[in-house]
Amino acid sequence: MGVTCVCQVPVSEGKSVQQTVDILHKKLEQLGAVKQGNFWVDCETYHATGNATGQPSKLLYVMHNSETPLSCMALFEGGPGLSADANFDVLMVKLKSHFQNAKGHKVESRGVRYRYCDFLVKIGTVAMSSSARGISVEVEYCACVIPGDCWNLMKEFMQSFLGSNTPELPTVFTSKAEGLSVPVDCMDTMSQYLELFGRVRKQQVLPGSGVR
Amino acid sequence: MEAPPVSVMPVTGGAINMMEYLLQGSVLDQSLESLLHRLRGLCDNMEPESFADHELVYLLKGQQGNPFLLRARRSLLHPPAPWHLRYLGQPEVGDKSRLALVRNCVDVSASHGLPEVLNEMGFRMDHEFVAKGQLFRKGGMKVVVSKLSRVLVPGNTENTEPLSLSYLVELSVLAPAGQDTVSEDMRSFAEQLKPLVHLEKIDPKRLM
Protein backbone atom coordinates (compact mmCIF):
# COMPACT_ATOMS: atom_id res chain seq x y z
CA MET A 1 0.00 0.00 0.00
CA GLY A 2 0.98 3.62 -0.36
CA VAL A 3 0.24 7.00 1.16
CA THR A 4 -3.49 7.69 1.34
CA CYS A 5 -5.56 10.78 1.80
CA VAL A 6 -9.24 10.52 2.70
CA CYS A 7 -11.50 13.54 2.50
CA GLN A 8 -15.13 14.49 2.40
CA VAL A 9 -16.45 16.24 -0.68
CA PRO A 10 -19.51 18.46 -0.17
CA VAL A 11 -22.59 17.75 -2.24
CA SER A 12 -22.78 20.28 -5.12
CA GLU A 13 -25.46 22.87 -4.72
CA GLY A 14 -28.76 21.85 -6.23
CA LYS A 15 -27.52 18.32 -6.81
CA SER A 16 -28.13 15.03 -5.00
CA VAL A 17 -25.40 12.83 -3.53
CA GLN A 18 -25.65 10.47 -6.50
CA GLN A 19 -25.44 13.30 -9.02
CA THR A 20 -22.35 14.72 -7.31
CA VAL A 21 -20.76 11.25 -7.32
CA ASP A 22 -21.55 10.92 -11.03
CA ILE A 23 -19.85 14.25 -11.74
CA LEU A 24 -16.71 13.04 -9.92
CA HIS A 25 -16.78 9.76 -11.88
CA LYS A 26 -17.03 11.69 -15.13
CA LYS A 27 -14.11 13.96 -14.22
CA LEU A 28 -11.93 10.97 -13.39
CA GLU A 29 -12.86 9.18 -16.59
CA GLN A 30 -12.02 12.29 -18.60
CA LEU A 31 -8.59 12.28 -16.96
CA GLY A 32 -8.11 8.74 -18.18
CA ALA A 33 -8.78 6.85 -14.93
CA VAL A 34 -10.06 3.31 -15.36
CA LYS A 35 -12.78 1.67 -13.27
CA GLN A 36 -11.38 -1.25 -11.31
CA GLY A 37 -14.15 -2.84 -9.31
CA ASN A 38 -15.82 -1.65 -6.15
CA PHE A 39 -14.73 -0.97 -2.60
CA TRP A 40 -16.23 -0.64 0.86
CA VAL A 41 -15.13 0.50 4.27
CA ASP A 42 -17.33 -0.02 7.31
CA CYS A 43 -17.24 0.94 10.94
CA GLU A 44 -19.07 -0.60 13.88
CA THR A 45 -19.36 1.20 17.19
CA TYR A 46 -19.10 -0.63 20.51
CA HIS A 47 -19.64 0.81 23.94
CA ALA A 48 -18.65 -0.73 27.23
CA THR A 49 -21.63 -1.88 29.25
CA GLY A 50 -20.09 -0.65 32.47
CA ASN A 51 -16.83 -1.30 34.18
CA ALA A 52 -16.01 -1.91 37.79
CA THR A 53 -13.86 1.19 38.09
CA GLY A 54 -16.79 3.44 37.22
CA GLN A 55 -14.82 5.74 34.95
CA PRO A 56 -16.47 6.74 31.68
CA SER A 57 -15.31 4.52 28.87
CA LYS A 58 -14.46 5.52 25.35
CA LEU A 59 -16.17 4.09 22.29
CA LEU A 60 -14.41 1.28 20.52
CA TYR A 61 -14.62 1.27 16.75
CA VAL A 62 -14.16 -1.92 14.74
CA MET A 63 -13.54 -1.31 11.05
CA HIS A 64 -13.13 -3.33 7.87
CA ASN A 65 -11.74 -2.38 4.49
CA SER A 66 -12.26 -4.26 1.22
CA GLU A 67 -8.63 -3.49 0.39
CA THR A 68 -7.58 -5.75 3.32
CA PRO A 69 -10.47 -8.24 3.41
CA LEU A 70 -8.93 -10.67 5.90
CA SER A 71 -8.17 -7.98 8.45
CA CYS A 72 -10.11 -6.16 11.03
CA MET A 73 -9.05 -2.87 12.62
CA ALA A 74 -9.92 -1.82 16.17
CA LEU A 75 -9.49 1.84 17.05
CA PHE A 76 -10.22 4.41 19.70
CA GLU A 77 -10.79 7.97 18.57
CA GLY A 78 -7.45 9.73 18.81
CA GLY A 79 -6.11 6.77 20.76
CA PRO A 80 -4.40 3.48 20.18
CA GLY A 81 -5.40 1.12 17.42
CA LEU A 82 -4.55 -2.33 16.17
CA SER A 83 -5.00 -4.46 13.12
CA ALA A 84 -5.96 -8.07 13.63
CA ASP A 85 -7.27 -10.99 11.62
CA ALA A 86 -10.97 -11.58 11.04
CA ASN A 87 -11.25 -13.62 14.25
CA PHE A 88 -11.35 -10.32 16.10
CA ASP A 89 -15.00 -10.08 15.01
CA VAL A 90 -15.64 -13.44 16.63
CA LEU A 91 -13.97 -12.20 19.79
CA MET A 92 -16.26 -9.17 19.86
CA VAL A 93 -19.23 -11.55 19.80
CA LYS A 94 -17.77 -13.35 22.83
CA LEU A 95 -17.32 -9.99 24.51
CA LYS A 96 -20.91 -8.97 24.00
CA SER A 97 -21.69 -8.92 27.71
CA HIS A 98 -19.00 -6.26 28.13
CA PHE A 99 -19.17 -4.44 24.80
CA GLN A 100 -22.43 -3.78 23.03
CA ASN A 101 -22.65 -3.16 19.34
CA ALA A 102 -24.52 0.07 18.72
CA LYS A 103 -26.17 -1.19 15.57
CA GLY A 104 -27.75 2.12 14.60
CA HIS A 105 -24.32 3.72 14.54
CA LYS A 106 -22.88 1.56 11.79
CA VAL A 107 -21.42 3.75 9.07
CA GLU A 108 -20.09 2.58 5.77
CA SER A 109 -18.75 3.98 2.55
CA ARG A 110 -19.26 2.09 -0.68
CA GLY A 111 -18.44 3.00 -4.22
CA VAL A 112 -16.28 2.61 -7.27
CA ARG A 113 -12.53 2.12 -7.29
CA TYR A 114 -10.59 3.84 -10.07
CA ARG A 115 -7.00 3.44 -11.12
CA TYR A 116 -5.06 6.24 -12.73
CA CYS A 117 -1.47 5.18 -13.33
CA ASP A 118 0.10 4.98 -9.85
CA PHE A 119 -2.96 6.39 -8.12
CA LEU A 120 -5.99 4.60 -6.74
CA VAL A 121 -9.08 6.73 -6.29
CA LYS A 122 -12.12 5.54 -4.39
CA ILE A 123 -15.30 7.58 -4.55
CA GLY A 124 -17.76 6.39 -1.94
CA THR A 125 -21.22 7.22 -0.72
CA VAL A 126 -21.16 7.40 3.05
CA ALA A 127 -24.29 5.88 4.51
CA MET A 128 -25.68 5.41 7.97
CA SER A 129 -28.72 3.14 8.41
CA SER A 130 -28.97 3.10 4.59
CA SER A 131 -29.43 6.85 4.25
CA ALA A 132 -26.72 8.67 2.32
CA ARG A 133 -24.94 11.20 4.47
CA GLY A 134 -22.08 12.35 2.28
CA ILE A 135 -19.30 11.56 -0.15
CA SER A 136 -15.85 10.24 0.65
CA VAL A 137 -12.87 10.42 -1.66
CA GLU A 138 -9.76 8.37 -0.96
CA VAL A 139 -6.65 8.91 -3.02
CA GLU A 140 -3.75 6.53 -2.68
CA TYR A 141 -0.37 7.02 -4.26
CA CYS A 142 0.79 3.42 -4.50
CA ALA A 143 4.42 4.13 -5.31
CA CYS A 144 5.43 5.72 -2.02
CA VAL A 145 4.96 5.13 1.70
CA ILE A 146 6.53 8.36 3.02
CA PRO A 147 3.94 11.17 3.19
CA GLY A 148 6.59 13.91 3.21
CA ASP A 149 8.00 12.67 -0.09
CA CYS A 150 4.83 12.58 -2.16
CA TRP A 151 2.30 14.93 -0.61
CA ASN A 152 2.86 17.73 -3.15
CA LEU A 153 2.38 15.31 -6.03
CA MET A 154 -0.79 13.91 -4.46
CA LYS A 155 -2.12 17.40 -3.87
CA GLU A 156 -1.53 18.37 -7.47
CA PHE A 157 -3.30 15.23 -8.68
CA MET A 158 -6.27 15.83 -6.37
CA GLN A 159 -6.57 19.42 -7.58
CA SER A 160 -7.10 18.09 -11.08
CA PHE A 161 -10.49 16.62 -10.19
CA LEU A 162 -11.42 18.04 -6.78
CA GLY A 163 -10.51 21.68 -7.52
CA SER A 164 -11.18 23.86 -4.51
CA ASN A 165 -12.25 20.84 -2.43
CA THR A 166 -8.68 19.53 -2.31
CA PRO A 167 -7.87 18.78 1.33
CA GLU A 168 -4.86 19.78 3.36
CA LEU A 169 -2.28 17.23 4.52
CA PRO A 170 -4.22 14.83 6.82
CA THR A 171 -3.65 15.47 10.52
CA VAL A 172 -2.96 11.76 11.05
CA PHE A 173 0.42 12.40 9.39
CA THR A 174 1.17 15.85 10.79
CA SER A 175 0.41 14.78 14.37
CA LYS A 176 2.96 11.96 14.36
CA ALA A 177 5.84 12.62 16.71
CA GLU A 178 8.30 11.23 14.17
CA GLY A 179 7.10 13.64 11.48
CA LEU A 180 6.33 13.07 7.82
CA SER A 181 9.22 10.74 7.11
CA VAL A 182 7.86 7.58 8.77
CA PRO A 183 6.23 5.00 6.52
CA VAL A 184 2.43 4.86 6.57
CA ASP A 185 0.41 1.76 7.42
CA CYS A 186 -3.19 0.67 7.00
CA MET A 187 -4.14 2.23 10.36
CA ASP A 188 -3.43 5.71 8.99
CA THR A 189 -6.06 5.17 6.29
CA MET A 190 -8.56 3.81 8.80
CA SER A 191 -8.05 6.72 11.23
CA GLN A 192 -8.85 9.10 8.40
CA TYR A 193 -12.06 7.22 7.60
CA LEU A 194 -12.93 7.13 11.30
CA GLU A 195 -12.53 10.90 11.50
CA LEU A 196 -14.67 11.37 8.41
CA PHE A 197 -17.36 8.97 9.70
CA GLY A 198 -17.40 10.85 13.01
CA ARG A 199 -18.11 14.12 11.19
CA VAL A 200 -20.79 12.47 9.05
CA ARG A 201 -22.49 10.94 12.11
CA LYS A 202 -22.98 14.37 13.64
CA GLN A 203 -24.30 15.81 10.42
CA GLN A 204 -27.97 16.34 9.59
CA VAL A 205 -29.64 13.89 7.21
CA LEU A 206 -29.59 15.23 3.67
CA PRO A 207 -33.09 15.67 2.28
CA GLY A 208 -34.16 13.10 -0.30
CA SER A 209 -31.07 11.03 0.02
CA GLY A 210 -32.10 7.37 0.15
CA VAL A 211 -29.49 5.11 -1.37
CA ARG A 212 -29.73 1.72 -3.06
CA MET B 1 -28.41 8.24 28.47
CA GLU B 2 -30.39 5.62 26.66
CA ALA B 3 -28.25 2.92 25.16
CA PRO B 4 -28.41 2.50 21.39
CA PRO B 5 -30.16 -0.66 20.19
CA VAL B 6 -28.04 -3.72 20.55
CA SER B 7 -28.00 -6.79 18.43
CA VAL B 8 -25.58 -9.53 17.61
CA MET B 9 -23.80 -8.58 14.47
CA PRO B 10 -23.43 -11.12 11.71
CA VAL B 11 -19.85 -12.27 11.65
CA THR B 12 -18.37 -11.62 8.26
CA GLY B 13 -15.12 -13.49 8.66
CA GLY B 14 -13.30 -15.66 11.09
CA ALA B 15 -13.84 -19.17 12.27
CA ILE B 16 -16.70 -19.34 14.68
CA ASN B 17 -17.12 -22.12 17.20
CA MET B 18 -13.70 -23.71 17.16
CA MET B 19 -13.04 -25.99 20.10
CA GLU B 20 -9.79 -26.82 21.79
CA TYR B 21 -9.41 -30.44 22.89
CA LEU B 22 -6.79 -30.63 25.59
CA LEU B 23 -4.87 -33.16 27.68
CA GLN B 24 -2.24 -32.04 30.16
CA GLY B 25 0.55 -33.52 32.18
CA SER B 26 4.03 -32.78 33.44
CA VAL B 27 7.48 -34.32 33.61
CA LEU B 28 10.34 -33.65 35.99
CA ASP B 29 13.34 -31.84 34.54
CA GLN B 30 15.48 -34.97 34.69
CA SER B 31 13.00 -36.95 32.56
CA LEU B 32 12.74 -34.30 29.86
CA GLU B 33 15.29 -35.82 27.49
CA SER B 34 13.62 -39.23 27.36
CA LEU B 35 10.24 -37.63 26.65
CA LEU B 36 11.67 -35.45 23.87
CA HIS B 37 13.35 -38.52 22.43
CA ARG B 38 10.08 -40.43 22.42
CA LEU B 39 8.21 -37.50 20.87
CA ARG B 40 10.80 -37.21 18.10
CA GLY B 41 10.11 -40.82 17.28
CA LEU B 42 6.32 -40.62 17.42
CA CYS B 43 5.64 -37.24 15.86
CA ASP B 44 5.79 -36.01 12.29
CA ASN B 45 9.22 -36.19 10.81
CA MET B 46 10.35 -32.65 11.33
CA GLU B 47 12.57 -30.77 13.70
CA PRO B 48 10.53 -29.64 16.69
CA GLU B 49 9.96 -25.89 16.77
CA SER B 50 11.66 -24.14 19.67
CA PHE B 51 9.87 -21.19 21.16
CA ALA B 52 10.20 -18.63 23.93
CA ASP B 53 7.01 -16.70 24.53
CA HIS B 54 5.98 -13.99 26.92
CA GLU B 55 2.34 -14.40 27.95
CA LEU B 56 0.28 -11.67 29.57
CA VAL B 57 -3.05 -12.61 31.08
CA TYR B 58 -5.62 -9.82 31.03
CA LEU B 59 -8.86 -9.55 32.97
CA LEU B 60 -11.87 -7.39 32.26
CA LYS B 61 -14.03 -7.03 35.32
CA GLY B 62 -17.67 -6.24 34.73
CA GLN B 63 -20.27 -5.10 37.19
CA GLN B 64 -21.44 -8.65 37.59
CA GLY B 65 -20.45 -12.17 36.69
CA ASN B 66 -17.04 -13.62 36.15
CA PRO B 67 -14.24 -11.48 34.79
CA PHE B 68 -13.50 -11.92 31.10
CA LEU B 69 -10.06 -13.39 30.55
CA LEU B 70 -7.80 -12.97 27.52
CA ARG B 71 -4.29 -14.26 26.95
CA ALA B 72 -1.87 -12.20 24.89
CA ARG B 73 1.36 -13.82 23.76
CA ARG B 74 4.36 -12.51 21.95
CA SER B 75 7.40 -14.33 20.71
CA LEU B 76 10.70 -13.42 22.34
CA LEU B 77 12.63 -15.21 19.59
CA HIS B 78 10.87 -13.34 16.75
CA PRO B 79 10.00 -9.90 18.11
CA PRO B 80 8.53 -8.58 14.82
CA ALA B 81 6.01 -11.46 14.66
CA PRO B 82 2.37 -10.55 15.38
CA TRP B 83 0.96 -10.90 18.87
CA HIS B 84 -1.30 -13.84 19.53
CA LEU B 85 -4.50 -13.13 21.43
CA ARG B 86 -6.49 -16.04 22.75
CA TYR B 87 -9.90 -16.43 24.31
CA LEU B 88 -10.70 -19.72 26.04
CA GLY B 89 -14.23 -20.51 27.12
CA GLN B 90 -15.36 -22.48 30.12
CA PRO B 91 -14.75 -26.24 29.78
CA GLU B 92 -17.80 -28.05 28.50
CA VAL B 93 -19.41 -29.88 31.34
CA GLY B 94 -21.95 -32.66 31.46
CA ASP B 95 -20.23 -35.29 29.40
CA LYS B 96 -18.06 -37.28 31.77
CA SER B 97 -17.38 -39.88 29.08
CA ARG B 98 -15.49 -37.35 26.96
CA LEU B 99 -11.84 -38.25 26.85
CA ALA B 100 -10.39 -34.74 26.72
CA LEU B 101 -11.14 -31.32 28.10
CA VAL B 102 -13.19 -29.42 25.50
CA ARG B 103 -13.51 -25.67 25.48
CA ASN B 104 -14.37 -22.92 23.05
CA CYS B 105 -11.34 -21.15 21.62
CA VAL B 106 -10.80 -18.00 19.57
CA ASP B 107 -7.32 -17.25 18.25
CA VAL B 108 -6.57 -13.80 16.91
CA SER B 109 -3.37 -12.50 15.38
CA ALA B 110 -2.90 -8.87 16.21
CA SER B 111 -0.47 -6.04 15.61
CA HIS B 112 1.87 -4.67 18.25
CA GLY B 113 -0.57 -2.08 19.55
CA LEU B 114 -2.45 -4.87 21.34
CA PRO B 115 -1.52 -4.10 24.99
CA GLU B 116 -2.46 -0.42 24.61
CA VAL B 117 -5.80 -1.30 23.00
CA LEU B 118 -6.61 -3.89 25.69
CA ASN B 119 -5.82 -1.32 28.35
CA GLU B 120 -8.06 1.24 26.68
CA MET B 121 -10.83 -1.37 26.53
CA GLY B 122 -10.65 -1.65 30.30
CA PHE B 123 -8.61 -4.86 30.52
CA ARG B 124 -5.97 -4.98 33.24
CA MET B 125 -2.98 -7.27 33.27
CA ASP B 126 -3.42 -9.88 35.96
CA HIS B 127 -0.20 -11.85 35.68
CA GLU B 128 2.53 -12.67 33.21
CA PHE B 129 4.97 -15.48 32.61
CA VAL B 130 7.54 -16.75 30.15
CA ALA B 131 7.11 -20.13 28.47
CA LYS B 132 10.10 -21.73 26.78
CA GLY B 133 10.01 -25.05 25.10
CA GLN B 134 9.41 -27.12 22.02
CA LEU B 135 6.47 -27.81 19.79
CA PHE B 136 5.88 -31.16 18.08
CA ARG B 137 3.14 -32.02 15.61
CA LYS B 138 1.44 -35.18 14.61
CA GLY B 139 -1.17 -34.50 11.97
CA GLY B 140 -3.57 -32.04 13.54
CA MET B 141 -2.30 -32.78 17.02
CA LYS B 142 0.06 -30.41 18.76
CA VAL B 143 2.35 -31.41 21.61
CA VAL B 144 3.89 -28.55 23.53
CA VAL B 145 6.58 -29.22 26.11
CA SER B 146 7.41 -26.04 27.98
CA LYS B 147 9.07 -24.62 31.05
CA LEU B 148 7.09 -21.88 32.74
CA SER B 149 8.96 -19.09 34.48
CA ARG B 150 7.72 -16.33 36.68
CA VAL B 151 8.60 -12.76 35.64
CA LEU B 152 10.28 -11.16 38.65
CA VAL B 153 10.21 -7.54 37.53
CA PRO B 154 6.99 -6.64 35.65
CA GLY B 155 7.62 -6.47 31.92
CA ASN B 156 11.25 -7.63 32.15
CA THR B 157 11.47 -11.01 30.46
CA GLU B 158 15.23 -11.28 31.04
CA ASN B 159 14.77 -11.60 34.76
CA THR B 160 12.80 -14.79 35.38
CA GLU B 161 12.69 -17.70 37.79
CA PRO B 162 11.35 -21.18 36.99
CA LEU B 163 7.95 -21.88 38.54
CA SER B 164 8.75 -25.49 39.31
CA LEU B 165 11.20 -28.32 38.73
CA SER B 166 9.10 -29.76 35.92
CA TYR B 167 7.98 -29.18 32.38
CA LEU B 168 4.36 -28.73 31.34
CA VAL B 169 3.24 -31.13 28.61
CA GLU B 170 0.11 -30.28 26.63
CA LEU B 171 -1.52 -32.26 23.84
CA SER B 172 -4.13 -30.25 21.98
CA VAL B 173 -6.20 -30.21 18.81
CA LEU B 174 -8.28 -27.39 17.38
CA ALA B 175 -11.41 -28.63 15.67
CA PRO B 176 -14.94 -27.43 14.91
CA ALA B 177 -17.51 -28.21 17.59
CA GLY B 178 -18.90 -31.73 17.65
CA GLN B 179 -15.89 -33.62 16.31
CA ASP B 180 -15.48 -35.77 19.35
CA THR B 181 -13.52 -38.48 17.54
CA VAL B 182 -10.40 -36.32 17.84
CA SER B 183 -10.35 -36.95 21.56
CA GLU B 184 -10.10 -40.68 20.89
CA ASP B 185 -7.05 -40.13 18.68
CA MET B 186 -5.57 -37.97 21.40
CA ARG B 187 -6.20 -40.61 24.01
CA SER B 188 -4.49 -43.33 21.99
CA PHE B 189 -1.54 -41.04 21.32
CA ALA B 190 -1.32 -40.24 25.03
CA GLU B 191 -1.26 -44.00 25.74
CA GLN B 192 1.90 -44.28 23.69
CA LEU B 193 3.64 -41.69 25.85
CA LYS B 194 3.09 -43.70 29.00
CA PRO B 195 4.86 -44.18 31.37
CA LEU B 196 7.07 -41.20 30.48
CA VAL B 197 4.19 -38.81 30.98
CA HIS B 198 0.55 -39.28 32.00
CA LEU B 199 -1.60 -36.89 30.00
CA GLU B 200 -4.96 -36.33 31.60
CA LYS B 201 -8.12 -34.36 31.26
CA ILE B 202 -7.61 -31.67 33.86
CA ASP B 203 -10.37 -29.30 34.82
CA PRO B 204 -8.73 -25.88 35.33
CA LYS B 205 -11.44 -24.97 37.86
CA ARG B 206 -10.20 -27.75 40.11
CA LEU B 207 -6.87 -25.96 40.37
CA MET B 208 -8.25 -22.57 41.37
Short mmCIF file of N, CA, C and O in Angstrom, two decimals, chain A residues 154-208:
data_model
loop_
_atom_site.label_atom_id
_atom_site.label_comp_id
_atom_site.label_asym_id
_atom_site.label_seq_id
_atom_site.Cartn_x
_atom_site.Cartn_y
_atom_site.Cartn_z
N MET A 154 0.59 14.35 -4.69
CA MET A 154 -0.79 13.91 -4.46
C MET A 154 -1.74 15.09 -4.50
O MET A 154 -2.83 15.03 -5.06
N LYS A 155 -1.28 16.21 -3.92
CA LYS A 155 -2.12 17.40 -3.87
C LYS A 155 -2.41 17.89 -5.28
O LYS A 155 -3.55 18.21 -5.62
N GLU A 156 -1.36 17.90 -6.10
CA GLU A 156 -1.53 18.37 -7.47
C GLU A 156 -2.51 17.48 -8.23
O GLU A 156 -3.38 17.95 -8.94
N PHE A 157 -2.39 16.16 -8.01
CA PHE A 157 -3.30 15.23 -8.68
C PHE A 157 -4.74 15.45 -8.20
O PHE A 157 -5.68 15.48 -9.00
N MET A 158 -4.91 15.64 -6.90
CA MET A 158 -6.27 15.83 -6.37
C MET A 158 -6.89 17.11 -6.90
O MET A 158 -8.08 17.16 -7.17
N GLN A 159 -6.05 18.16 -7.06
CA GLN A 159 -6.57 19.42 -7.58
C GLN A 159 -7.17 19.24 -8.96
O GLN A 159 -8.12 19.93 -9.34
N SER A 160 -6.64 18.26 -9.71
CA SER A 160 -7.10 18.09 -11.08
C SER A 160 -8.55 17.62 -11.16
O SER A 160 -9.21 17.82 -12.16
N PHE A 161 -9.06 16.99 -10.12
CA PHE A 161 -10.49 16.62 -10.19
C PHE A 161 -11.32 17.08 -9.00
O PHE A 161 -12.55 17.03 -9.03
N LEU A 162 -10.65 17.54 -7.93
CA LEU A 162 -11.42 18.04 -6.78
C LEU A 162 -11.45 19.56 -6.73
O LEU A 162 -12.26 20.15 -6.02
N GLY A 163 -10.55 20.22 -7.48
CA GLY A 163 -10.51 21.68 -7.52
C GLY A 163 -10.37 22.28 -6.14
O GLY A 163 -9.46 21.91 -5.38
N SER A 164 -11.30 23.14 -5.78
CA SER A 164 -11.18 23.86 -4.51
C SER A 164 -11.46 22.96 -3.31
O SER A 164 -11.24 23.35 -2.16
N ASN A 165 -11.98 21.76 -3.54
CA ASN A 165 -12.25 20.84 -2.43
C ASN A 165 -11.03 20.01 -2.03
O ASN A 165 -11.13 19.14 -1.17
N THR A 166 -9.89 20.28 -2.66
CA THR A 166 -8.68 19.53 -2.31
C THR A 166 -8.34 19.74 -0.85
O THR A 166 -8.27 20.87 -0.37
N PRO A 167 -8.13 18.63 -0.11
CA PRO A 167 -7.87 18.78 1.33
C PRO A 167 -6.43 19.15 1.63
O PRO A 167 -5.56 19.08 0.76
N GLU A 168 -6.22 19.53 2.87
CA GLU A 168 -4.86 19.78 3.36
C GLU A 168 -4.24 18.43 3.76
O GLU A 168 -4.96 17.43 3.85
N LEU A 169 -2.97 18.44 4.06
CA LEU A 169 -2.28 17.23 4.52
C LEU A 169 -3.03 16.67 5.74
O LEU A 169 -3.26 17.39 6.71
N PRO A 170 -3.44 15.40 5.70
CA PRO A 170 -4.22 14.83 6.82
C PRO A 170 -3.49 14.96 8.16
O PRO A 170 -2.27 14.76 8.23
N THR A 171 -4.26 15.26 9.19
CA THR A 171 -3.65 15.47 10.52
C THR A 171 -3.03 14.19 11.06
O THR A 171 -2.14 14.24 11.91
N VAL A 172 -3.51 13.02 10.57
CA VAL A 172 -2.96 11.76 11.05
C VAL A 172 -1.45 11.69 10.78
O VAL A 172 -0.69 11.08 11.52
N PHE A 173 -1.02 12.37 9.69
CA PHE A 173 0.42 12.40 9.39
C PHE A 173 1.12 13.52 10.13
O PHE A 173 2.22 13.34 10.65
N THR A 174 0.48 14.70 10.18
CA THR A 174 1.17 15.85 10.79
C THR A 174 1.29 15.68 12.30
O THR A 174 2.19 16.23 12.92
N SER A 175 0.38 14.89 12.91
CA SER A 175 0.41 14.78 14.37
C SER A 175 1.38 13.71 14.86
O SER A 175 1.53 13.53 16.06
N LYS A 176 2.01 12.99 13.93
CA LYS A 176 2.96 11.96 14.36
C LYS A 176 4.21 12.60 14.93
O LYS A 176 4.76 13.53 14.34
N ALA A 177 4.66 12.05 16.06
CA ALA A 177 5.84 12.62 16.71
C ALA A 177 7.07 12.52 15.81
O ALA A 177 7.94 13.39 15.82
N GLU A 178 7.12 11.45 15.01
CA GLU A 178 8.30 11.23 14.17
C GLU A 178 8.26 12.05 12.89
O GLU A 178 9.18 11.99 12.09
N GLY A 179 7.18 12.78 12.65
CA GLY A 179 7.10 13.64 11.48
C GLY A 179 6.61 12.93 10.23
O GLY A 179 6.00 11.85 10.30
N LEU A 180 6.90 13.55 9.08
CA LEU A 180 6.33 13.07 7.82
C LEU A 180 7.21 12.04 7.13
O LEU A 180 6.94 11.63 6.01
N SER A 181 8.30 11.64 7.80
CA SER A 181 9.22 10.74 7.11
C SER A 181 9.06 9.29 7.54
O SER A 181 9.81 8.43 7.11
N VAL A 182 8.07 8.99 8.39
CA VAL A 182 7.86 7.58 8.77
C VAL A 182 6.89 6.94 7.79
O VAL A 182 5.95 7.58 7.33
N PRO A 183 7.11 5.67 7.47
CA PRO A 183 6.23 5.00 6.52
C PRO A 183 4.80 4.90 7.07
O PRO A 183 4.59 4.77 8.27
N VAL A 184 3.84 4.95 6.16
CA VAL A 184 2.43 4.86 6.57
C VAL A 184 2.07 3.38 6.73
O VAL A 184 2.76 2.49 6.26
N ASP A 185 0.95 3.11 7.42
CA ASP A 185 0.41 1.76 7.42
C ASP A 185 -1.12 1.84 7.29
O ASP A 185 -1.67 2.94 7.20
N CYS A 186 -1.76 0.67 7.29
CA CYS A 186 -3.19 0.67 7.00
C CYS A 186 -3.98 1.41 8.08
O CYS A 186 -5.08 1.91 7.83
N MET A 187 -3.42 1.54 9.29
CA MET A 187 -4.14 2.23 10.36
C MET A 187 -4.30 3.72 10.05
O MET A 187 -5.26 4.34 10.48
N ASP A 188 -3.33 4.29 9.33
CA ASP A 188 -3.43 5.71 8.99
C ASP A 188 -4.65 5.96 8.11
O ASP A 188 -5.36 6.95 8.27
N THR A 189 -4.89 5.04 7.17
CA THR A 189 -6.06 5.17 6.29
C THR A 189 -7.33 5.05 7.13
O THR A 189 -8.27 5.83 6.98
N MET A 190 -7.35 4.05 8.02
CA MET A 190 -8.56 3.81 8.80
C MET A 190 -8.84 4.97 9.75
O MET A 190 -9.99 5.34 9.95
N SER A 191 -7.80 5.57 10.34
CA SER A 191 -8.05 6.72 11.23
C SER A 191 -8.68 7.86 10.45
O SER A 191 -9.52 8.59 10.98
N GLN A 192 -8.27 8.01 9.19
CA GLN A 192 -8.85 9.10 8.40
C GLN A 192 -10.32 8.82 8.12
O GLN A 192 -11.16 9.72 8.18
N TYR A 193 -10.65 7.56 7.81
CA TYR A 193 -12.06 7.22 7.60
C TYR A 193 -12.85 7.41 8.89
O TYR A 193 -13.97 7.90 8.89
N LEU A 194 -12.23 7.01 10.02
CA LEU A 194 -12.93 7.13 11.30
C LEU A 194 -13.27 8.59 11.59
O LEU A 194 -14.38 8.91 12.02
N GLU A 195 -12.30 9.47 11.30
CA GLU A 195 -12.53 10.90 11.50
C GLU A 195 -13.67 11.39 10.63
O GLU A 195 -14.57 12.10 11.08
N LEU A 196 -13.64 10.96 9.36
CA LEU A 196 -14.67 11.37 8.41
C LEU A 196 -16.05 10.85 8.85
O LEU A 196 -17.04 11.58 8.87
N PHE A 197 -16.08 9.56 9.27
CA PHE A 197 -17.36 8.97 9.70
C PHE A 197 -17.90 9.70 10.93
O PHE A 197 -19.10 9.88 11.08
N GLY A 198 -16.99 10.12 11.81
CA GLY A 198 -17.40 10.85 13.01
C GLY A 198 -18.08 12.16 12.64
O GLY A 198 -19.10 12.52 13.21
N ARG A 199 -17.51 12.86 11.65
CA ARG A 199 -18.11 14.12 11.19
C ARG A 199 -19.48 13.86 10.58
O ARG A 199 -20.43 14.56 10.83
N VAL A 200 -19.55 12.79 9.76
CA VAL A 200 -20.79 12.47 9.05
C VAL A 200 -21.90 12.10 10.04
O VAL A 200 -23.05 12.47 9.88
N ARG A 201 -21.51 11.38 11.11
CA ARG A 201 -22.49 10.94 12.11
C ARG A 201 -23.20 12.13 12.75
O ARG A 201 -24.37 12.07 13.06
N LYS A 202 -22.42 13.20 12.95
CA LYS A 202 -22.98 14.37 13.64
C LYS A 202 -23.84 15.22 12.71
O LYS A 202 -24.61 16.06 13.15
N GLN A 203 -23.66 14.98 11.43
CA GLN A 203 -24.30 15.81 10.42
C GLN A 203 -25.80 15.52 10.30
O GLN A 203 -26.25 14.43 10.61
N GLN A 204 -26.53 16.52 9.83
CA GLN A 204 -27.97 16.34 9.59
C GLN A 204 -28.17 15.42 8.38
O GLN A 204 -27.32 15.35 7.50
N VAL A 205 -29.33 14.74 8.36
CA VAL A 205 -29.64 13.89 7.21
C VAL A 205 -29.92 14.79 6.02
O VAL A 205 -30.60 15.80 6.13
N LEU A 206 -29.34 14.44 4.88
CA LEU A 206 -29.59 15.23 3.67
C LEU A 206 -30.99 14.92 3.16
O LEU A 206 -31.40 13.76 3.14
N PRO A 207 -31.74 15.94 2.76
CA PRO A 207 -33.09 15.67 2.28
C PRO A 207 -33.08 14.84 0.99
O PRO A 207 -32.23 15.05 0.12
N GLY A 208 -34.00 13.91 0.90
CA GLY A 208 -34.16 13.10 -0.30
C GLY A 208 -32.92 12.33 -0.68
O GLY A 208 -32.47 12.37 -1.82
#
